Coordinates of C-alpha atoms and ligand atoms in Angstrom, one line a residue:
M1 CA 102.3 41.8 -52.9
N2 CA 100.3 38.5 -53.1
S3 CA 101.6 35.6 -51.2
F4 CA 103.4 33.1 -53.3
Y5 CA 105.4 29.8 -53.3
Y6 CA 108.1 29.6 -55.9
E7 CA 110.3 26.7 -57.0
L8 CA 112.0 25.8 -60.2
P9 CA 113.2 22.2 -60.0
V10 CA 114.4 22.1 -63.7
R11 CA 118.1 21.9 -64.1
V12 CA 119.0 23.8 -67.3
H13 CA 122.0 23.0 -69.5
F14 CA 122.4 25.8 -72.1
G15 CA 124.9 26.2 -74.9
E16 CA 126.6 24.5 -77.7
S17 CA 128.4 21.9 -75.5
C18 CA 125.5 21.1 -73.3
I19 CA 124.8 17.7 -74.9
D20 CA 128.2 16.6 -73.6
E21 CA 126.6 16.8 -70.1
L22 CA 123.7 14.5 -71.1
T23 CA 125.8 11.3 -70.9
E24 CA 126.6 12.0 -67.2
V25 CA 123.0 13.0 -66.5
L26 CA 121.7 9.8 -68.0
G27 CA 124.0 7.9 -65.6
E28 CA 121.7 9.1 -62.7
Y29 CA 118.8 7.0 -64.1
G30 CA 118.0 3.3 -64.6
P31 CA 118.8 1.4 -67.8
N32 CA 115.6 1.6 -69.8
V33 CA 115.2 4.9 -71.8
L34 CA 112.2 5.9 -74.0
L35 CA 113.5 8.2 -76.7
S36 CA 110.5 10.3 -77.8
Y37 CA 110.4 12.5 -80.9
G38 CA 108.1 13.9 -83.6
G39 CA 107.6 13.4 -87.3
G40 CA 111.2 12.8 -88.3
S41 CA 113.0 16.1 -88.4
I42 CA 115.6 14.8 -85.9
K43 CA 116.6 12.1 -88.4
K44 CA 117.2 14.7 -91.1
N45 CA 119.2 17.2 -89.1
G46 CA 121.5 14.8 -87.3
I47 CA 120.0 15.2 -83.8
Y48 CA 118.8 11.6 -83.7
D49 CA 122.3 10.4 -84.4
D50 CA 123.7 12.6 -81.6
M51 CA 121.1 11.2 -79.2
T52 CA 121.7 7.6 -80.1
A53 CA 125.4 8.1 -79.7
V54 CA 125.0 9.6 -76.2
L55 CA 122.6 6.8 -75.2
R56 CA 125.0 4.2 -76.5
K57 CA 127.8 5.8 -74.5
A58 CA 125.7 5.8 -71.4
G59 CA 125.0 2.1 -71.9
K60 CA 121.2 2.4 -72.1
N61 CA 118.5 0.1 -73.5
V62 CA 116.7 2.3 -75.9
F63 CA 113.0 2.1 -76.9
E64 CA 111.4 4.6 -79.2
F65 CA 108.1 6.6 -79.1
S66 CA 108.0 8.4 -82.5
G67 CA 105.6 10.2 -84.8
I68 CA 104.4 12.7 -82.2
M69 CA 102.4 15.3 -84.2
P70 CA 102.2 19.1 -83.8
N71 CA 99.2 19.8 -81.5
P72 CA 99.6 16.3 -79.9
T73 CA 96.6 14.2 -79.3
Y74 CA 95.5 12.5 -76.1
A75 CA 95.4 9.2 -78.0
K76 CA 99.1 9.6 -78.9
A77 CA 99.9 10.3 -75.3
Q78 CA 98.1 7.1 -74.3
E79 CA 100.4 5.2 -76.9
G80 CA 103.4 6.6 -75.0
A81 CA 102.0 5.6 -71.6
A82 CA 101.5 2.0 -72.9
L83 CA 105.2 1.9 -74.1
I84 CA 106.4 3.2 -70.7
R85 CA 104.5 0.4 -68.9
E86 CA 105.3 -2.4 -71.4
H87 CA 109.1 -1.8 -71.3
A88 CA 109.4 -0.7 -67.6
I89 CA 110.9 2.6 -68.7
D90 CA 113.1 4.4 -66.2
V91 CA 113.4 7.7 -67.9
V92 CA 112.0 9.5 -71.0
L93 CA 114.3 11.5 -73.2
A94 CA 112.0 13.9 -75.2
V95 CA 113.7 15.4 -78.2
G96 CA 111.7 18.1 -80.0
G97 CA 109.6 21.2 -79.7
G98 CA 106.6 21.9 -77.4
S99 CA 104.5 19.2 -79.0
V100 CA 107.0 16.4 -78.4
L101 CA 107.7 17.6 -74.8
D102 CA 104.0 17.9 -74.0
C103 CA 103.0 14.6 -75.4
S104 CA 105.9 12.9 -73.6
K105 CA 104.9 14.6 -70.3
A106 CA 101.3 13.5 -70.6
A107 CA 102.5 9.9 -71.4
V108 CA 104.7 9.9 -68.3
W109 CA 101.8 11.2 -66.1
Q110 CA 99.3 8.7 -67.5
A111 CA 101.7 5.8 -66.9
A112 CA 101.8 6.9 -63.2
M113 CA 98.0 6.9 -62.8
D114 CA 95.7 3.9 -62.5
E115 CA 92.8 6.0 -63.8
D116 CA 92.3 8.0 -67.0
L117 CA 94.6 11.1 -66.8
W118 CA 92.1 13.5 -68.5
E119 CA 89.1 12.5 -66.5
G120 CA 91.0 12.1 -63.2
Q121 CA 92.6 15.5 -63.5
L122 CA 89.9 17.6 -65.1
Q123 CA 86.9 16.1 -63.3
R124 CA 88.3 14.8 -60.0
G125 CA 91.4 17.0 -59.5
R126 CA 93.7 14.0 -59.4
F127 CA 97.4 14.4 -60.2
P128 CA 100.1 11.7 -61.0
E129 CA 102.1 10.6 -58.0
N130 CA 105.8 9.8 -58.5
P131 CA 105.8 9.8 -62.3
I132 CA 109.0 8.6 -63.9
P133 CA 111.5 11.4 -64.8
L134 CA 111.6 13.2 -68.1
L135 CA 114.6 14.9 -69.7
A136 CA 114.0 17.4 -72.5
V137 CA 116.2 18.3 -75.4
L138 CA 114.8 21.3 -77.1
T139 CA 114.9 21.6 -80.9
A140 CA 112.3 24.4 -81.3
A141 CA 111.8 27.1 -78.7
G142 CA 108.8 29.2 -77.8
T143 CA 106.4 27.3 -75.7
G144 CA 108.5 27.2 -72.6
S145 CA 107.4 23.6 -72.0
E146 CA 111.0 22.7 -71.1
M147 CA 110.6 24.8 -68.0
N148 CA 107.1 24.0 -66.7
K149 CA 104.9 21.2 -65.6
E150 CA 102.2 21.8 -68.2
A151 CA 101.2 19.8 -71.3
V152 CA 98.8 21.1 -73.8
I153 CA 96.9 18.2 -75.3
T154 CA 94.1 17.9 -77.9
N155 CA 91.4 15.4 -77.0
E156 CA 90.0 14.6 -80.4
E157 CA 87.1 12.7 -79.1
L158 CA 85.9 15.7 -77.0
G159 CA 87.1 18.4 -79.4
I160 CA 89.0 20.2 -76.6
K161 CA 92.6 21.3 -76.4
E162 CA 93.4 21.7 -72.7
S163 CA 96.3 22.1 -70.3
L164 CA 97.2 19.1 -68.1
Y165 CA 99.6 19.4 -65.2
G166 CA 102.1 17.0 -63.6
S167 CA 105.8 17.0 -63.2
Y168 CA 108.6 19.3 -64.5
P169 CA 111.4 18.0 -66.8
E170 CA 114.2 17.1 -64.4
H171 CA 116.8 18.4 -66.9
S172 CA 116.4 20.6 -70.0
F173 CA 119.1 20.8 -72.6
L174 CA 119.0 24.0 -74.8
R175 CA 121.5 23.9 -77.6
P176 CA 120.8 26.9 -79.9
S177 CA 122.3 25.3 -83.1
Y178 CA 119.7 22.5 -82.8
T179 CA 117.1 25.1 -83.9
M180 CA 119.0 25.9 -87.1
S181 CA 117.2 23.4 -89.3
L182 CA 113.8 24.7 -88.2
P183 CA 112.0 26.6 -91.0
M184 CA 112.4 30.3 -90.3
K185 CA 108.6 30.8 -90.2
Q186 CA 108.3 28.1 -87.5
F187 CA 111.2 29.7 -85.5
I188 CA 109.4 33.1 -85.7
S189 CA 106.1 31.5 -84.7
G190 CA 107.8 30.1 -81.6
A191 CA 109.4 33.5 -80.7
F192 CA 106.0 35.2 -81.1
D193 CA 104.5 32.5 -78.8
S194 CA 107.0 33.6 -76.1
L195 CA 106.1 37.3 -76.7
S196 CA 102.4 36.2 -76.3
H197 CA 103.2 34.5 -73.0
C198 CA 104.8 37.7 -71.8
M199 CA 101.9 39.9 -72.8
E200 CA 99.3 37.5 -71.4
T201 CA 101.1 37.8 -68.1
Y202 CA 101.8 41.6 -68.3
F203 CA 98.2 42.6 -69.0
G204 CA 96.9 40.6 -66.0
G205 CA 96.4 42.1 -62.6
P206 CA 97.2 43.7 -60.3
R207 CA 96.9 47.3 -61.7
R208 CA 100.0 48.7 -60.1
I209 CA 103.4 48.0 -61.7
I210 CA 105.4 45.4 -59.8
V211 CA 108.9 44.1 -60.3
S212 CA 107.6 41.1 -62.3
D213 CA 106.2 43.7 -64.9
E214 CA 109.5 45.5 -65.1
L215 CA 111.3 42.2 -65.7
N216 CA 108.7 41.3 -68.2
E217 CA 109.1 44.6 -70.2
S218 CA 112.8 43.8 -70.4
V219 CA 112.1 40.2 -71.8
M220 CA 109.6 41.6 -74.3
R221 CA 112.1 44.2 -75.5
S222 CA 114.7 41.4 -75.9
I223 CA 112.3 39.2 -77.9
I224 CA 111.4 42.1 -80.3
R225 CA 115.1 43.2 -80.8
N226 CA 116.4 39.7 -81.2
L227 CA 113.7 38.5 -83.5
R228 CA 114.6 41.4 -85.8
L229 CA 118.2 40.4 -85.6
A230 CA 117.5 36.7 -86.1
I231 CA 115.5 37.4 -89.3
A232 CA 118.2 39.7 -90.6
H233 CA 121.0 37.3 -89.7
P234 CA 119.5 33.8 -89.8
E235 CA 122.9 32.1 -89.4
D236 CA 123.9 34.1 -86.3
L237 CA 123.6 32.0 -83.2
E238 CA 123.6 35.0 -80.8
P239 CA 120.1 36.4 -81.4
R240 CA 118.7 32.8 -81.5
S241 CA 120.4 32.0 -78.2
E242 CA 118.8 35.1 -76.6
L243 CA 115.4 34.2 -78.0
I244 CA 115.6 30.7 -76.7
W245 CA 116.5 31.9 -73.2
D246 CA 113.8 34.6 -73.4
S247 CA 111.2 32.0 -74.2
S248 CA 112.4 29.8 -71.3
L249 CA 112.5 32.8 -68.9
A250 CA 108.9 33.6 -69.8
E251 CA 107.9 30.2 -68.5
T252 CA 110.1 29.9 -65.4
G253 CA 107.2 31.4 -63.4
I254 CA 109.4 34.4 -62.4
L255 CA 107.4 36.9 -64.5
K256 CA 104.2 35.5 -63.0
I257 CA 105.1 36.1 -59.4
G258 CA 102.5 38.4 -57.8
K259 CA 100.5 38.4 -61.0
Q260 CA 97.0 37.2 -61.9
T261 CA 97.8 35.9 -65.4
D262 CA 95.4 36.3 -68.3
F263 CA 96.0 33.9 -71.2
Q264 CA 92.7 34.6 -72.8
A265 CA 94.2 34.7 -76.3
H266 CA 95.8 31.3 -75.5
Q267 CA 92.5 29.9 -74.4
I268 CA 90.8 31.0 -77.7
E269 CA 93.7 29.8 -79.8
H270 CA 93.8 26.4 -78.2
Q271 CA 90.2 25.8 -79.2
L272 CA 90.9 27.1 -82.7
G273 CA 93.8 24.5 -82.7
A274 CA 91.4 21.8 -81.5
F275 CA 89.0 22.5 -84.5
T276 CA 91.5 23.4 -87.2
D277 CA 94.9 22.0 -86.1
C278 CA 96.4 25.5 -86.8
N279 CA 99.9 26.4 -85.8
H280 CA 99.9 27.8 -82.3
G281 CA 102.0 30.9 -82.9
F282 CA 100.1 31.8 -86.1
G283 CA 96.8 31.5 -84.3
L284 CA 98.0 33.8 -81.6
S285 CA 99.4 36.4 -83.9
A286 CA 96.0 36.7 -85.7
I287 CA 94.2 37.3 -82.5
H288 CA 96.3 39.5 -80.2
A289 CA 96.1 43.0 -81.6
E290 CA 92.3 42.9 -82.3
M291 CA 91.7 41.5 -78.8
Y292 CA 93.7 44.3 -77.2
R293 CA 91.8 47.0 -79.1
R294 CA 88.7 45.5 -77.6
I295 CA 89.9 45.4 -74.0
Y296 CA 92.4 48.2 -73.5
K297 CA 89.9 50.6 -72.1
G298 CA 89.9 48.5 -69.0
D299 CA 93.4 49.6 -68.1
V300 CA 94.5 52.4 -70.5
A301 CA 97.5 53.3 -68.3
R302 CA 99.0 49.9 -68.6
F303 CA 98.5 49.7 -72.4
A304 CA 100.1 53.2 -72.6
R305 CA 103.0 52.0 -70.6
F306 CA 103.4 49.0 -72.9
A307 CA 103.6 51.4 -75.9
R308 CA 106.3 53.5 -74.2
E309 CA 108.4 50.8 -72.5
V310 CA 108.1 47.9 -74.9
F311 CA 107.8 49.6 -78.3
G312 CA 109.6 52.8 -77.3
I313 CA 106.9 55.1 -78.6
D314 CA 107.5 58.8 -77.7
P315 CA 104.5 59.9 -75.5
S316 CA 104.9 63.6 -76.1
D317 CA 101.8 65.4 -77.3
M318 CA 99.7 62.2 -77.0
T319 CA 96.8 61.5 -74.8
E320 CA 97.1 58.3 -72.7
D321 CA 94.4 56.8 -74.8
A322 CA 96.1 57.6 -78.1
L323 CA 99.4 56.2 -76.7
A324 CA 97.7 53.0 -75.7
L325 CA 96.3 52.5 -79.2
A326 CA 99.6 53.4 -80.8
G327 CA 101.2 50.6 -78.8
I328 CA 98.6 48.1 -80.1
D329 CA 99.2 49.4 -83.7
A330 CA 102.9 48.9 -83.2
L331 CA 102.3 45.3 -82.0
E332 CA 100.2 44.7 -85.2
D333 CA 102.9 46.3 -87.4
F334 CA 105.5 44.2 -85.8
I335 CA 103.5 41.0 -86.4
R336 CA 103.3 42.0 -90.1
E337 CA 107.0 42.9 -90.2
I338 CA 108.0 39.5 -89.0
G339 CA 105.7 37.9 -91.6
L340 CA 103.1 36.3 -89.3
P341 CA 99.4 36.4 -90.0
T342 CA 97.3 39.2 -88.6
H343 CA 94.1 37.6 -89.9
L344 CA 92.7 34.1 -89.5
S345 CA 91.9 34.0 -93.2
E346 CA 95.7 34.0 -93.8
I347 CA 95.8 30.6 -92.1
D348 CA 92.7 29.4 -94.0
I349 CA 90.3 29.8 -91.1
T350 CA 87.2 31.2 -92.9
D351 CA 84.3 29.2 -91.5
E352 CA 82.1 31.2 -89.1
E353 CA 80.8 27.9 -87.6
I354 CA 84.3 27.1 -86.3
L355 CA 84.6 30.6 -84.8
R356 CA 81.2 30.0 -83.1
K357 CA 82.3 26.6 -81.7
T358 CA 85.6 28.2 -80.5
A359 CA 83.8 31.0 -78.7
E360 CA 81.4 28.5 -77.1
T361 CA 84.0 26.0 -75.9
C362 CA 87.1 28.1 -74.9
N363 CA 87.9 28.7 -71.2
L364 CA 87.1 32.2 -70.1
S365 CA 89.9 34.0 -68.3
E366 CA 89.5 36.1 -65.2
G367 CA 93.0 37.6 -65.3
C368 CA 92.8 40.7 -67.6
C369 CA 91.5 44.2 -67.1
T370 CA 88.4 43.4 -69.2
H371 CA 86.6 40.1 -69.3
L372 CA 85.2 39.0 -72.6
S373 CA 81.9 37.2 -72.8
R374 CA 81.4 34.3 -75.3
E375 CA 79.5 36.6 -77.6
E376 CA 82.3 39.2 -77.5
I377 CA 84.8 36.4 -78.3
F378 CA 82.7 35.4 -81.3
E379 CA 82.6 39.0 -82.5
L380 CA 86.3 39.3 -81.9
L381 CA 87.0 36.2 -83.9
K382 CA 84.8 37.4 -86.8
A383 CA 86.8 40.7 -86.8
C384 CA 90.0 38.7 -86.8
M385 CA 88.9 36.7 -89.9
Ligands
NZQ1 O1 107.6 16.6 -85.7 P1 109.0 17.1 -85.8 O2 109.8 16.3 -86.7 O3 109.6 17.3 -84.5 O4 108.9 18.5 -86.5 C1 108.5 19.7 -85.9 C2 107.0 20.2 -86.2 O5 106.7 19.8 -87.5 C3 109.3 20.8 -86.4 N1 110.6 20.9 -85.7 C4 110.9 21.0 -84.4 N2 112.2 21.2 -84.3 C5 112.8 21.2 -85.5 C6 111.7 21.0 -86.4 N3 112.0 21.0 -87.8 C7 113.2 21.1 -88.2 N4 114.3 21.3 -87.3 C8 114.1 21.4 -86.0 N5 115.1 21.6 -85.2 O6 108.5 22.0 -86.1 C9 107.1 21.7 -86.2 C10 106.4 22.3 -85.0 O7 106.9 21.7 -83.8 P2 106.0 21.9 -82.5 O8 106.7 21.1 -81.4 O9 104.6 21.5 -82.7 O10 106.1 23.4 -82.2 P3 106.1 24.3 -80.9 O11 107.3 24.1 -80.1 O12 105.6 25.6 -81.2 O13 104.9 23.5 -80.0 C11 103.6 23.8 -80.1 C12 102.7 23.0 -79.1 O14 103.0 23.4 -77.8 C13 101.8 23.9 -77.1 C14 101.0 24.4 -78.3 O15 99.6 24.5 -78.0 C15 101.2 23.4 -79.4 O16 100.4 22.2 -79.2 N6 102.1 24.8 -76.0 C16 102.7 24.3 -74.9 C17 102.8 25.0 -73.8 C18 103.5 24.4 -72.6 N7 103.6 23.2 -72.5 O17 103.7 25.2 -71.6 C19 102.4 26.4 -73.7 C20 102.2 27.0 -75.0 O18 101.4 28.2 -74.9 C21 101.6 26.1 -76.0 O19 100.2 26.1 -75.8
ZN2 ZN1 101.8 29.7 -76.1

């Protein structure tokens, strides 16, 4: 097995009563809190009131950083950094989905740097030193941002959506009922994002099956099973709870130990997002099956195993190649079954020029069994349209 260093410094509070623990946690930090959130859903569903009650109880001075948009921009993160500096903020309480968490992380990291975060990190390999702490209250699961030190940010000036890296949230609060007000389609999009994180890890190297792959198969089965249950019983907290934890698990780094991760579909989708502002999970669902049809020959055995272990396809009387393809078909059928797009035209991406720009600007991954060239990515995107 490859050498590795593993740590997970995030302290996770999971369950319906977890917000009770937030008051005590806030006591660990200084008086000035920046409450960051998105476009206002937390004001409609009562989560804002819960947060302000907890902050009041903890005796904090509260400042607000609101209006964080889906696919958060670098300019918005700069706005957050300015607020952190202006009010000498001691801790950020980020309340939302991946976008709010990512934008808040980037704001915290920028505030800790005396140079431009984007340029410093991507051009000079500089990282923030001693950024102020961030606490996350998750209202939409899927990205796993609550468990990692990554922030995916759109730089509108450059036309690039890119991952920045810094610190982990110090505490993450996962209360399943906080996702109840999320439109079902967005909930499904998040769950598919977590399945995509699993697949993009699973189909990376090495070729032999290691324990991380077997754990991953189990998480993928759980996502598929619980997504079906959550759609059939939207009021039931149990499948939702499982899905939220599946999504966090996929980003704890545990499934990536010993693996060379791929994330080529993500790299493509991020650039589609930069050019069209499309929903992350929808963009991924439109790409995955077609991408796998184009690369599976590089490791037929693994794709065949995916068909058998994840989608439970009976391998009797099938060649390995036919089994591998049946697994990819099953993935596509599943995407249709849960109501997500299998083509980019379903999310109004019909401009070939955008596909060309996406193929020309996305990062190319080294992780998977077959590496796609820019021309092959363009052909793939045309087929996905
Ligand atoms: O703006 P608000 O009011 O918060 O509304 C949001 C937004 O409109 C809404 N929402 C969230 N919780 C809700 C709710 N509406 C009603 N009730 C609730 N409880 O849902 C909409 C989408 O939210 P968003 O945060 O954008 O979704 P998601 O969690 O899918 O995050 C997507 C972003 O995360 C990035 C994606 O690229 C995208 O920018 N990713 C971050 C990663 C990471 N940090 O590790 C990895 C991922 O692969 C991904 O790239
Ligand atoms: Zn993702």
